[in-house]
């Protein structure tokens, strides 16, 4: 199978050739006024082999989105992948991979210390009951346990 080139970067990635967990630069955009944003693929599980459950994904999204901003003013977004294998972290500028890895590590350490999922209620969230702090912490713990593998993208 040799699909044609697509507009979405991740659709051009051979998901069979990667080895999760990892963090990689997925895209870089220069905006019309010269600002740069960089998108990182933060892959928690091996594509087409394993995935995160929705309560873990949702809760980790809330926790990371809130806690990461305590460590960096460059965070624009942290959003889950539809395939449930990881997240996209979008940062202002072009931070180098070591600093991004430090941000992720510090944030996930905060996740492990959390006592609740922020904004996990019907006022602040579109599906407030769909959360699990323990599932998010398990995912964070598993990812952190393989910290030395994060820069190795290919199998």
Short mmCIF file of C-alpha atoms in Angstrom, two decimals:
data_model
loop_
_atom_site.label_atom_id
_atom_site.label_comp_id
_atom_site.label_asym_id
_atom_site.label_seq_id
_atom_site.Cartn_x
_atom_site.Cartn_y
_atom_site.Cartn_z
CA UNK A 1 0.00 0.00 0.00
CA UNK A 2 1.51 3.32 -1.09
CA UNK A 3 -1.00 6.11 -0.41
CA UNK A 4 -0.57 9.51 -2.04
CA UNK A 5 0.81 12.44 -0.06
CA UNK A 6 -1.84 14.04 2.16
CA UNK A 7 -2.23 17.50 3.69
CA UNK A 8 -2.16 16.28 7.31
CA UNK A 9 1.37 15.46 8.50
CA UNK A 10 0.35 12.50 10.65
CA UNK A 11 -1.48 10.90 7.72
CA UNK A 12 1.90 10.71 5.97
CA UNK A 13 3.60 9.07 8.95
CA UNK A 14 4.04 5.31 8.64
CA UNK A 15 2.56 4.34 11.99
CA UNK A 16 4.15 0.89 11.67
CA UNK A 17 7.65 2.38 11.84
CA UNK A 18 7.37 4.19 15.17
CA UNK A 19 8.00 2.86 18.67
CA UNK A 20 5.93 4.46 21.41
CA UNK A 21 6.36 6.09 23.80
CA UNK A 22 8.03 9.03 22.11
CA UNK A 23 7.94 12.77 21.54
CA UNK A 24 8.67 14.21 18.10
CA UNK A 25 8.21 17.45 16.20
CA UNK A 26 5.15 16.84 14.03
CA UNK A 27 4.83 20.26 12.42
CA UNK A 28 6.10 23.81 12.44
CA UNK A 29 4.14 26.76 11.13
CA UNK A 30 5.22 30.32 10.53
CA UNK A 31 2.18 32.54 10.87
CA UNK A 32 1.54 35.56 8.60
CA UNK A 33 3.02 38.06 11.08
CA UNK A 34 6.15 35.96 11.63
CA UNK A 35 5.20 34.12 14.81
CA UNK A 36 6.12 30.44 14.87
CA UNK A 37 4.19 27.60 16.46
CA UNK A 38 5.46 24.04 16.81
CA UNK A 39 3.33 20.92 17.17
CA UNK A 40 4.74 17.91 19.03
CA UNK A 41 3.45 14.36 18.74
CA UNK A 42 3.40 13.02 22.31
CA UNK A 43 2.72 9.33 21.74
CA UNK A 44 1.74 7.31 24.79
CA UNK A 45 0.89 3.94 23.22
CA UNK A 46 1.98 1.97 20.19
CA UNK A 47 -0.27 2.79 17.22
CA UNK A 48 -2.57 -0.02 16.12
CA UNK A 49 -1.48 -2.12 19.11
CA UNK A 50 -2.72 -0.29 22.21
CA UNK A 51 -4.73 2.79 23.12
CA UNK A 52 -5.73 4.87 26.12
CA UNK A 53 -9.27 4.61 27.41
CA UNK A 54 -11.44 7.70 27.02
CA UNK A 55 -11.65 8.59 30.73
CA UNK A 56 -7.85 8.50 30.94
CA UNK A 57 -7.49 10.58 27.78
CA UNK A 58 -10.05 13.14 28.86
CA UNK A 59 -8.71 13.51 32.40
CA UNK A 60 -5.09 13.68 31.29
CA UNK A 61 -6.07 16.35 28.77
CA UNK A 62 -7.59 18.47 31.55
CA UNK A 63 -4.69 17.88 33.94
CA UNK A 64 -1.97 18.54 31.37
CA UNK A 65 -3.69 21.60 29.94
CA UNK A 66 -3.98 23.13 33.42
CA UNK A 67 -0.67 22.02 34.96
CA UNK A 68 1.59 22.65 31.94
CA UNK A 69 0.81 26.35 32.06
CA UNK A 70 2.40 26.47 35.52
CA UNK A 71 5.69 25.54 33.83
CA UNK A 72 5.53 27.41 30.52
CA UNK A 73 3.82 30.42 29.02
CA UNK A 74 4.43 28.92 25.56
CA UNK A 75 1.66 26.31 25.80
CA UNK A 76 -1.04 26.94 23.23
CA UNK A 77 -2.87 23.61 23.30
CA UNK A 78 -2.70 20.00 24.43
CA UNK A 79 -5.24 17.94 22.54
CA UNK A 80 -5.91 14.21 22.27
CA UNK A 81 -5.49 12.25 19.07
CA UNK A 82 -8.65 10.65 17.78
CA UNK A 83 -6.86 7.29 17.61
CA UNK A 84 -6.46 7.45 21.41
CA UNK A 85 -2.71 6.79 21.29
CA UNK A 86 -1.43 10.19 22.36
CA UNK A 87 -1.70 13.95 22.19
CA UNK A 88 -0.57 16.95 20.22
CA UNK A 89 1.23 19.58 22.25
CA UNK A 90 1.31 22.95 20.48
CA UNK A 91 3.81 25.51 21.71
CA UNK A 92 4.63 29.05 20.71
CA UNK A 93 8.07 29.35 19.16
CA UNK A 94 10.50 26.53 18.45
CA UNK A 95 11.55 25.08 21.81
CA UNK A 96 14.20 22.41 21.52
CA UNK A 97 13.28 18.81 22.27
CA UNK A 98 15.13 18.65 25.63
CA UNK A 99 13.16 21.62 26.97
CA UNK A 100 9.90 20.13 25.68
CA UNK A 101 10.73 16.82 27.35
CA UNK A 102 11.44 18.67 30.61
CA UNK A 103 8.06 20.44 30.33
CA UNK A 104 6.28 17.13 29.75
CA UNK A 105 8.10 15.46 32.64
CA UNK A 106 7.37 18.31 35.06
CA UNK A 107 3.72 18.39 34.04
CA UNK A 108 3.21 14.64 34.33
CA UNK A 109 4.88 14.73 37.74
CA UNK A 110 2.24 17.30 38.72
CA UNK A 111 -0.43 14.93 37.38
CA UNK A 112 0.81 12.22 39.74
CA UNK A 113 0.44 14.61 42.68
CA UNK A 114 -3.03 15.83 41.73
CA UNK A 115 -5.95 15.14 44.02
CA UNK A 116 -8.64 15.94 41.47
CA UNK A 117 -9.15 16.52 37.76
CA UNK A 118 -9.52 20.26 37.15
CA UNK A 119 -12.80 21.44 35.64
CA UNK A 120 -14.32 17.93 35.75
CA UNK A 121 -17.88 19.13 36.18
CA UNK A 122 -20.87 19.98 34.02
CA UNK A 123 -20.28 23.71 34.29
CA UNK A 124 -16.69 23.70 32.97
CA UNK A 125 -16.68 20.57 30.81
CA UNK A 126 -18.84 19.22 28.03
CA UNK A 127 -18.81 15.71 29.52
CA UNK A 128 -18.02 16.34 33.16
CA UNK A 129 -18.71 12.83 34.39
CA UNK A 130 -16.33 11.23 31.87
CA UNK A 131 -13.18 11.46 34.01
CA UNK A 132 -10.89 9.24 36.02
CA UNK A 133 -8.02 10.71 38.00
CA UNK A 134 -6.57 7.27 38.68
CA UNK A 135 -6.63 6.31 34.99
CA UNK A 136 -4.90 9.58 34.04
CA UNK A 137 -2.30 9.02 36.74
CA UNK A 138 -1.71 5.45 35.55
CA UNK A 139 -1.11 6.72 31.99
CA UNK A 140 1.22 9.45 33.27
CA UNK A 141 3.11 6.96 35.45
CA UNK A 142 3.56 4.53 32.54
CA UNK A 143 4.79 7.31 30.24
CA UNK A 144 7.19 8.71 32.84
CA UNK A 145 8.59 5.23 33.53
CA UNK A 146 9.91 5.18 29.96
CA UNK A 147 11.40 8.69 30.05
CA UNK A 148 14.69 7.45 28.58
CA UNK A 149 12.82 6.26 25.43
CA UNK A 150 11.01 9.48 24.55
CA UNK A 151 13.56 10.68 21.98
CA UNK A 152 13.66 7.34 20.13
CA UNK A 153 10.85 7.62 17.57
CA UNK A 154 11.60 4.79 15.14
CA UNK A 155 11.46 1.11 15.92
#
